[in-house]
CSV table of C-alpha atoms in Angstrom, one decimal:
chain,number,residue,atom,x,y,z
T,27,MET,CA,-0.1,-0.1,-0.1
T,28,ARG,CA,1.1,3.6,-0.5
T,29,LYS,CA,2.6,5.4,2.3
T,30,TYR,CA,0.7,8.5,1.5
T,31,GLN,CA,-2.5,6.4,2.5
T,32,ASN,CA,-2.8,6.9,6.2
T,33,GLY,CA,-5.0,9.1,8.6
T,34,SER,CA,-3.4,12.2,8.8
T,35,ILE,CA,-4.9,13.5,5.4
T,36,TYR,CA,-8.3,12.3,6.7
T,37,LEU,CA,-7.7,14.0,9.9
T,38,ALA,CA,-7.2,17.0,8.1
T,39,ALA,CA,-10.4,16.5,6.1
T,40,VAL,CA,-12.3,17.1,9.8
T,41,ILE,CA,-10.0,20.2,10.6
T,42,ALA,CA,-11.0,21.4,7.1
T,43,GLY,CA,-14.6,20.9,7.7
T,44,ILE,CA,-15.1,22.4,11.2
T,45,PHE,CA,-13.0,25.7,9.5
T,46,LEU,CA,-15.5,25.4,6.7
T,47,SER,CA,-18.8,25.3,9.1
T,48,VAL,CA,-17.7,27.6,11.6
T,49,SER,CA,-16.4,30.3,8.8
T,50,TYR,CA,-18.8,30.4,6.6
T,51,VAL,CA,-21.8,28.3,7.6
T,52,ASN,CA,-24.0,31.3,9.2
T,53,PRO,CA,-27.5,30.3,10.0
T,54,TYR,CA,-30.2,33.0,10.5
T,55,GLU,CA,-32.3,33.1,13.8
T,56,GLY,CA,-30.9,29.7,15.2
T,57,LYS,CA,-31.8,27.5,12.2
T,58,ILE,CA,-30.6,27.0,8.7
T,59,LEU,CA,-32.2,24.8,5.6
T,60,LEU,CA,-29.5,22.0,4.1
T,61,SER,CA,-29.6,23.8,1.2
T,62,GLU,CA,-28.6,27.0,2.4
T,63,LEU,CA,-25.8,25.6,4.1
T,64,VAL,CA,-24.3,24.0,1.0
T,65,LEU,CA,-24.7,27.5,-1.1
T,66,GLN,CA,-22.9,29.2,1.7
T,67,LEU,CA,-19.7,26.8,1.4
T,68,SER,CA,-19.4,28.7,-2.1
T,69,GLY,CA,-19.9,31.8,-1.3
T,70,SER,CA,-23.9,32.5,-1.0
T,71,ARG,CA,-25.1,34.5,1.8
T,72,GLY,CA,-28.9,34.1,1.8
T,73,GLU,CA,-30.2,35.1,-1.1
T,74,PHE,CA,-27.4,36.9,-2.8
T,75,VAL,CA,-24.9,34.9,-4.6
T,76,LEU,CA,-21.5,35.8,-4.9
T,77,ASN,CA,-20.4,38.6,-6.1
T,78,TYR,CA,-17.8,38.3,-9.0
T,79,GLU,CA,-17.1,42.1,-9.2
T,80,ASN,CA,-16.1,41.9,-5.1
T,81,ALA,CA,-12.6,41.2,-4.9
T,82,LEU,CA,-12.8,40.3,-1.2
T,83,GLU,CA,-15.6,37.6,-1.8
T,84,LEU,CA,-13.0,36.4,-4.4
T,85,VAL,CA,-10.8,35.9,-1.4
T,86,GLU,CA,-13.2,34.5,0.7
T,87,LEU,CA,-13.9,31.5,-2.2
T,88,ALA,CA,-10.0,31.2,-2.4
T,89,MET,CA,-9.9,30.5,1.3
T,90,ARG,CA,-13.1,28.0,1.0
T,91,LEU,CA,-10.9,26.2,-1.4
T,92,LEU,CA,-7.9,26.4,0.8
T,93,PRO,CA,-8.3,22.8,2.4
T,94,ASP,CA,-9.0,21.2,-0.8
T,95,VAL,CA,-5.5,22.9,-2.1
T,96,ILE,CA,-3.8,21.5,0.7
T,97,MET,CA,-5.2,18.0,-0.2
T,98,GLU,CA,-4.1,18.2,-3.7
T,99,ALA,CA,-0.6,19.2,-2.7
T,100,PHE,CA,0.2,16.2,-0.4
T,101,LEU,CA,-1.6,13.8,-3.1
T,102,GLY,CA,-0.4,15.0,-6.1
T,103,ILE,CA,3.1,15.2,-4.8
T,104,ALA,CA,3.0,11.8,-2.7
T,105,LEU,CA,1.7,10.1,-6.0
T,106,TYR,CA,4.3,11.3,-8.0
T,107,ARG,CA,6.8,9.9,-5.3
T,108,HIS,CA,5.3,7.0,-5.2
T,109,PHE,CA,5.5,6.4,-9.2
T,110,CYS,CA,9.1,7.1,-8.8
T,111,THR,CA,9.6,4.4,-6.2
T,112,ALA,CA,7.3,2.1,-7.9
T,113,SER,CA,9.4,2.2,-10.8
T,114,VAL,CA,12.2,0.4,-9.1
T,115,TYR,CA,10.1,-2.6,-8.2
T,116,VAL,CA,7.2,-2.5,-10.6
T,117,PHE,CA,8.0,-1.2,-13.8
T,118,SER,CA,11.4,-3.2,-14.2
T,119,ARG,CA,9.1,-6.6,-14.3
T,120,CYS,CA,5.8,-5.1,-15.5
T,121,ALA,CA,4.6,-5.6,-18.6
T,122,ASP,CA,1.5,-3.7,-18.5
T,123,ARG,CA,2.1,-0.5,-17.1
T,124,ARG,CA,-1.6,0.8,-18.0
T,125,LYS,CA,-2.8,-1.8,-15.6
T,126,TRP,CA,-0.9,-1.0,-12.7
T,127,TYR,CA,-1.5,2.7,-13.4
T,128,TRP,CA,-5.2,2.6,-13.7
T,129,LYS,CA,-5.4,0.3,-10.2
T,130,GLU,CA,-3.2,3.6,-8.5
T,131,MET,CA,-5.7,6.2,-10.1
T,132,LEU,CA,-8.9,4.4,-9.3
T,133,SER,CA,-6.7,4.3,-5.5
T,134,VAL,CA,-6.0,7.8,-5.5
T,135,GLY,CA,-9.3,8.9,-6.7
T,136,ARG,CA,-10.8,6.7,-3.6
T,137,ASP,CA,-8.7,9.2,-1.2
T,138,VAL,CA,-10.0,12.4,-2.9
T,139,PHE,CA,-13.8,11.1,-2.6
T,140,ILE,CA,-13.0,9.7,1.1
T,141,PHE,CA,-11.5,13.5,2.0
T,142,GLN,CA,-14.3,15.4,0.3
T,143,GLY,CA,-17.0,13.2,1.9
T,144,ILE,CA,-15.2,13.4,5.7
T,145,MET,CA,-14.8,16.9,5.3
T,146,MET,CA,-18.7,17.6,4.0
T,147,ALA,CA,-19.8,15.3,7.1
T,148,THR,CA,-18.0,17.3,9.3
T,149,VAL,CA,-19.0,20.6,8.1
T,150,ILE,CA,-22.9,19.4,8.7
T,151,ILE,CA,-22.0,17.6,11.8
T,152,ALA,CA,-20.4,20.9,13.4
T,153,ALA,CA,-23.4,23.1,12.1
T,154,VAL,CA,-25.8,20.8,13.8
T,155,PHE,CA,-23.9,21.8,17.3
T,156,ARG,CA,-24.1,25.2,16.6
T,157,CYS,CA,-27.6,25.3,15.2
T,158,GLN,CA,-30.8,23.4,13.7
T,159,VAL,CA,-30.5,22.1,10.4
T,160,GLN,CA,-33.3,21.4,8.4
T,161,MET,CA,-33.3,18.7,5.9
T,162,ASP,CA,-34.7,19.9,2.5
T,163,MET,CA,-35.5,18.1,-0.8
T,164,PRO,CA,-33.3,20.8,-2.9
T,165,GLY,CA,-30.6,20.5,-0.4
T,166,VAL,CA,-29.8,16.6,-0.6
T,167,TYR,CA,-29.3,17.2,-4.6
T,168,LEU,CA,-27.3,20.2,-4.2
T,169,LEU,CA,-24.9,18.4,-1.4
T,170,ALA,CA,-24.5,15.5,-4.0
T,171,CYS,CA,-23.8,17.7,-6.7
T,172,HIS,CA,-21.3,19.9,-4.3
T,173,LEU,CA,-19.8,16.8,-3.2
T,174,THR,CA,-19.3,15.6,-6.7
T,175,LEU,CA,-18.1,18.7,-8.2
T,176,TYR,CA,-15.3,19.3,-6.0
T,177,PHE,CA,-14.6,15.6,-5.9
T,178,LEU,CA,-13.9,15.9,-9.8
T,179,TRP,CA,-12.4,19.1,-9.2
T,180,SER,CA,-9.6,18.1,-6.7
T,181,TYR,CA,-9.1,14.9,-8.3
T,182,SER,CA,-8.1,16.6,-11.7
T,183,MET,CA,-5.8,18.9,-9.9
T,184,VAL,CA,-4.1,15.8,-8.3
T,185,VAL,CA,-3.8,14.3,-11.4
T,186,LEU,CA,-2.5,17.2,-13.3
T,187,ILE,CA,0.3,17.7,-10.5
T,188,ASN,CA,1.7,14.3,-10.7
T,189,LEU,CA,1.5,14.4,-14.6
T,190,ILE,CA,3.3,18.0,-14.3
T,191,ALA,CA,5.9,16.5,-11.8
T,192,LEU,CA,6.7,13.4,-14.0
T,193,LYS,CA,8.0,16.0,-16.5
T,194,PHE,CA,9.1,18.7,-14.7
T,195,GLY,CA,9.3,17.8,-11.0
T,196,SER,CA,7.1,18.0,-7.7
T,197,SER,CA,8.1,21.5,-7.1
T,198,LEU,CA,7.3,22.8,-10.0
T,199,SER,CA,4.3,20.9,-10.6
T,200,PHE,CA,3.0,22.1,-7.2
T,201,SER,CA,3.5,26.0,-8.1
T,202,THR,CA,2.4,25.7,-11.6
T,203,VAL,CA,-1.2,24.3,-10.5
T,204,MET,CA,-1.6,26.3,-8.0
T,205,ALA,CA,-1.2,29.4,-9.6
T,206,MET,CA,-3.4,28.0,-12.8
T,207,GLN,CA,-6.4,27.8,-9.7
T,208,SER,CA,-5.3,31.1,-8.5
T,209,ILE,CA,-5.4,32.9,-11.9
T,210,GLY,CA,-9.0,31.0,-12.2
T,211,ILE,CA,-10.1,32.6,-9.5
T,212,VAL,CA,-9.1,35.8,-10.1
T,213,LEU,CA,-10.3,35.8,-13.8
T,214,LEU,CA,-14.0,35.0,-12.7
T,215,GLY,CA,-14.0,38.8,-11.8
T,216,ALA,CA,-14.3,39.0,-15.9
T,217,GLY,CA,-18.2,38.6,-15.6
T,218,LYS,CA,-20.5,36.0,-16.7
T,219,ILE,CA,-19.7,35.8,-20.4
T,220,ALA,CA,-16.4,34.5,-19.4
T,221,MET,CA,-17.6,31.9,-16.9
T,222,ARG,CA,-18.6,28.9,-19.5
T,223,ILE,CA,-15.0,28.4,-19.9
T,224,ASN,CA,-13.7,28.8,-16.8
T,225,PRO,CA,-13.5,25.5,-15.2
T,226,ILE,CA,-13.2,27.1,-11.3
T,227,ALA,CA,-16.7,28.8,-11.7
T,228,ARG,CA,-18.1,25.3,-12.1
T,229,LEU,CA,-17.7,25.0,-7.8
T,230,VAL,CA,-20.4,28.1,-7.3
T,231,LEU,CA,-23.1,26.4,-7.1
T,232,GLY,CA,-25.5,29.8,-6.0
T,233,TRP,CA,-24.6,31.0,-9.9
T,234,GLN,CA,-25.8,27.7,-11.6
T,235,ARG,CA,-29.3,26.9,-12.5
T,236,SER,CA,-30.8,23.3,-12.5
T,237,PHE,CA,-32.8,20.6,-14.8
T,238,VAL,CA,-34.8,19.8,-11.3
T,239,PRO,CA,-37.5,21.9,-11.0
T,240,LYS,CA,-37.5,21.9,-7.1
T,241,VAL,CA,-34.2,23.0,-7.1
T,242,ASP,CA,-33.9,25.3,-9.8
T,243,SER,CA,-36.9,27.2,-8.0
T,244,ILE,CA,-34.5,27.8,-5.2
T,245,GLN,CA,-32.0,29.3,-7.3
T,246,THR,CA,-33.2,32.4,-7.6
T,247,SER,CA,-30.1,34.4,-8.4
T,248,ALA,CA,-28.6,32.0,-10.7
T,249,PHE,CA,-27.3,32.9,-14.0
T,250,GLU,CA,-29.2,31.8,-17.4
T,251,ASN,CA,-27.8,29.0,-19.4
T,252,PHE,CA,-25.1,28.0,-16.8
T,253,TYR,CA,-26.4,24.6,-15.1
T,254,MET,CA,-24.7,22.7,-12.4
T,255,GLU,CA,-25.4,19.3,-14.2
T,256,GLU,CA,-23.8,20.6,-17.3
T,257,SER,CA,-20.8,21.4,-14.7
T,258,LEU,CA,-20.7,17.6,-13.6
T,259,LEU,CA,-20.2,16.8,-17.3
T,260,VAL,CA,-17.8,19.4,-17.8
T,261,LEU,CA,-15.5,18.2,-14.8
T,262,ALA,CA,-15.8,14.7,-15.8
T,263,VAL,CA,-14.7,15.1,-19.3
T,264,ILE,CA,-11.7,17.1,-17.9
T,265,ASN,CA,-10.8,14.5,-15.9
T,266,ILE,CA,-11.1,11.8,-18.2
T,267,VAL,CA,-8.8,13.8,-20.6
T,268,LEU,CA,-6.2,13.9,-17.6
T,269,LEU,CA,-6.5,10.3,-17.1
T,270,ILE,CA,-5.7,9.7,-20.7
T,271,ILE,CA,-3.0,11.5,-21.2
T,272,GLY,CA,-1.9,10.2,-17.7
T,273,ALA,CA,-1.7,6.7,-19.2
T,274,ALA,CA,0.1,7.7,-21.9
T,275,ILE,CA,2.6,9.2,-20.1
T,276,VAL,CA,3.2,6.5,-17.8
T,277,LYS,CA,3.3,4.3,-20.8
T,278,ASN,CA,6.2,5.9,-23.0
T,279,HIS,CA,8.1,7.9,-19.8
T,280,ASP,CA,10.7,5.9,-18.3
T,281,LEU,CA,11.0,6.5,-15.0
T,282,LEU,CA,14.1,4.0,-14.3
T,283,ILE,CA,16.2,6.4,-16.2
T,284,SER,CA,14.8,9.7,-15.7
T,285,ASP,CA,14.5,12.3,-12.7
T,286,SER,CA,12.5,15.1,-13.1
T,287,GLU,CA,13.3,16.6,-9.4
T,288,ILE,CA,17.1,17.0,-10.9
T,289,GLY,CA,16.3,17.5,-14.0
T,290,VAL,CA,17.8,14.3,-16.0
T,291,GLY,CA,15.7,12.7,-18.6
């Protein structure tokens, strides 16, 4: 089993969940709907969605994403180091690298999903201790979408960090992916027209409508023609593309004689 599969990342998920719940879940009159709780995690305040023209609110969005960034860095770099270590024991005698690769990707995907699940569960449990959380059907749907979207986004970033590291080393890969996410958040200020081509905008549920009528009815401030179901598809396609590229790289990249950390290859 990989060395990075340990309880530390899951403990971090609990701490992150408490941080998000205390900092960004704000009940009114001692109670909050589950739908409102989920929307607040991506910047909504009551009926008001995240204001992309307000730099302070974009900074707060970045702070909400900080736990995900920490997890992405930990798993992404650890996965790359595991690839390098495994090359000595696996690639020297493994006839089917791609089978090994897909097994590794499935395993790290499980870790990302567990992290997101623990963090979200902790957010809700911490909120229950502070106020009355009222379940509603739109909230359950939004919770499922939120969890899936953040899983797909985080997983794609973990894979991307690993792929860049295979060529340029782990330090540069982390810096590059973090810079990409920071630039993506800044570009949210470009307005609604640019949102459809900015993947990170897909994480802000308050901006998006739904094909489910009961859910769409509570999205009173969502933008037209911007749907969360479409966002799920977009992020899923991004993951598929990155995973296929990764399979090709692992098949052809000779880790046995290449050391990206010192620039030799």
